[in-house]
Amino acid sequence: MGLDMSAIDDLIDLARSKCDRPSDRALAERLKMSPNSISVWRKGGKITDEHLALLIELSNSDPSIALQVRAEQASSKAEIRLWNHMLTRLASAALLGVMYIM
C-alpha cells in the first residue's frame, strides 16, 4: 500500500485491473452499480459488507483486508481499536501457524 493510499483505494485499483478496461466505470459496470458509488468510497464514504466482499473476490485479495478497510472507515476510536486489534490477532495467529509448520 502506498503512503497516500488507503486500503479501499488499493482494493479498488486491484479489482479494476481485473476488468476488461481498467477504470472505475468498468468496475462499477462489473459490480452492477453506479460509478458514483466507487467515487464515494474513494472519498471516504462507507462501503457495504456485500460490496467489500465483491471487491475482495474480484481482486483475488486476502479477505483480511476487510479488517483494514473497516479500521480505516471507523468513525470512533473504539471502533478503530476493535478493528486493529482483530487485524493484529489475525496476523499473530497466521505467524504462529507458520512457526508451527516450521
Short mmCIF file of C-alpha atoms in Angstrom, two decimals:
data_model
loop_
_atom_site.label_atom_id
_atom_site.label_comp_id
_atom_site.label_asym_id
_atom_site.label_seq_id
_atom_site.Cartn_x
_atom_site.Cartn_y
_atom_site.Cartn_z
CA MET A 1 0.00 0.00 0.00
CA GLY A 2 1.32 3.45 -0.93
CA LEU A 3 1.81 6.24 1.59
CA ASP A 4 -1.18 8.27 0.44
CA MET A 5 -3.35 5.31 -0.49
CA SER A 6 -5.96 3.71 1.69
CA ALA A 7 -6.76 0.02 1.77
CA ILE A 8 -10.02 0.68 -0.08
CA ASP A 9 -8.17 2.61 -2.82
CA ASP A 10 -5.69 -0.24 -3.21
CA LEU A 11 -8.52 -2.75 -3.31
CA ILE A 12 -10.48 -0.75 -5.89
CA ASP A 13 -7.37 -0.36 -8.06
CA LEU A 14 -6.62 -4.07 -7.90
CA ALA A 15 -10.24 -5.02 -8.68
CA ARG A 16 -10.43 -2.61 -11.60
CA SER A 17 -7.22 -4.08 -13.03
CA LYS A 18 -9.19 -7.33 -13.41
CA CYS A 19 -11.79 -5.63 -15.63
CA ASP A 20 -11.67 -5.50 -19.44
CA ARG A 21 -10.95 -1.78 -19.16
CA PRO A 22 -9.07 -0.72 -16.02
CA SER A 23 -11.36 2.12 -14.98
CA ASP A 24 -13.73 2.93 -12.14
CA ARG A 25 -16.59 2.97 -14.66
CA ALA A 26 -15.74 -0.55 -15.90
CA LEU A 27 -15.50 -1.75 -12.30
CA ALA A 28 -18.89 -0.22 -11.50
CA GLU A 29 -20.40 -1.99 -14.51
CA ARG A 30 -18.84 -5.28 -13.40
CA LEU A 31 -20.32 -4.83 -9.91
CA LYS A 32 -23.67 -3.70 -11.40
CA MET A 33 -23.65 -0.39 -9.60
CA SER A 34 -23.29 3.33 -10.17
CA PRO A 35 -19.81 4.71 -10.90
CA ASN A 36 -20.66 7.36 -8.31
CA SER A 37 -20.55 4.69 -5.58
CA ILE A 38 -16.90 3.97 -6.31
CA SER A 39 -16.14 7.68 -6.25
CA VAL A 40 -17.86 7.93 -2.87
CA TRP A 41 -15.73 5.06 -1.50
CA ARG A 42 -12.56 6.74 -2.77
CA LYS A 43 -13.57 9.94 -0.96
CA GLY A 44 -14.04 8.14 2.35
CA GLY A 45 -17.67 7.05 2.09
CA LYS A 46 -18.60 3.76 3.72
CA ILE A 47 -18.70 0.58 1.67
CA THR A 48 -21.23 -2.13 2.50
CA ASP A 49 -20.07 -5.58 3.58
CA GLU A 50 -21.57 -7.02 0.39
CA HIS A 51 -19.66 -4.66 -1.89
CA LEU A 52 -16.48 -5.08 0.13
CA ALA A 53 -16.77 -8.85 -0.27
CA LEU A 54 -17.33 -8.48 -4.02
CA LEU A 55 -14.23 -6.28 -4.39
CA ILE A 56 -12.13 -8.75 -2.41
CA GLU A 57 -13.41 -11.65 -4.51
CA LEU A 58 -12.91 -9.86 -7.84
CA SER A 59 -9.39 -8.73 -6.92
CA ASN A 60 -8.43 -12.15 -5.50
CA SER A 61 -7.26 -10.34 -2.36
CA ASP A 62 -6.71 -11.81 1.07
CA PRO A 63 -10.02 -11.43 2.93
CA SER A 64 -8.18 -9.98 5.93
CA ILE A 65 -8.01 -6.69 4.03
CA ALA A 66 -11.64 -6.24 5.08
CA LEU A 67 -10.42 -5.61 8.64
CA GLN A 68 -8.04 -2.91 7.42
CA VAL A 69 -10.79 -1.26 5.37
CA ARG A 70 -13.13 -1.31 8.36
CA ALA A 71 -10.42 0.17 10.62
CA GLU A 72 -9.82 2.99 8.12
CA GLN A 73 -13.55 3.69 7.80
CA ALA A 74 -14.27 3.52 11.53
CA SER A 75 -15.89 6.62 12.96
CA SER A 76 -14.79 6.29 16.59
CA LYS A 77 -11.58 5.49 18.44
CA ALA A 78 -13.25 2.43 19.96
CA GLU A 79 -14.10 1.05 16.51
CA ILE A 80 -10.59 1.75 15.24
CA ARG A 81 -9.12 -0.10 18.24
CA LEU A 82 -11.50 -3.02 17.70
CA TRP A 83 -10.69 -3.50 14.01
CA ASN A 84 -6.96 -3.00 14.53
CA HIS A 85 -6.99 -5.47 17.43
CA MET A 86 -8.73 -8.06 15.27
CA LEU A 87 -6.22 -7.47 12.46
CA THR A 88 -3.29 -7.85 14.87
CA ARG A 89 -4.74 -11.07 16.32
CA LEU A 90 -5.28 -12.49 12.85
CA ALA A 91 -1.69 -11.65 11.86
CA SER A 92 -0.40 -13.20 15.10
CA ALA A 93 -2.39 -16.38 14.51
CA ALA A 94 -1.03 -16.62 10.97
CA LEU A 95 2.53 -16.15 12.24
CA LEU A 96 2.06 -18.84 14.88
CA GLY A 97 0.71 -21.17 12.21
CA VAL A 98 3.78 -20.62 10.05
CA MET A 99 6.11 -21.12 13.01
CA TYR A 100 4.30 -24.35 13.94
CA ILE A 101 4.75 -25.73 10.42
CA MET A 102 8.49 -24.99 10.51
#
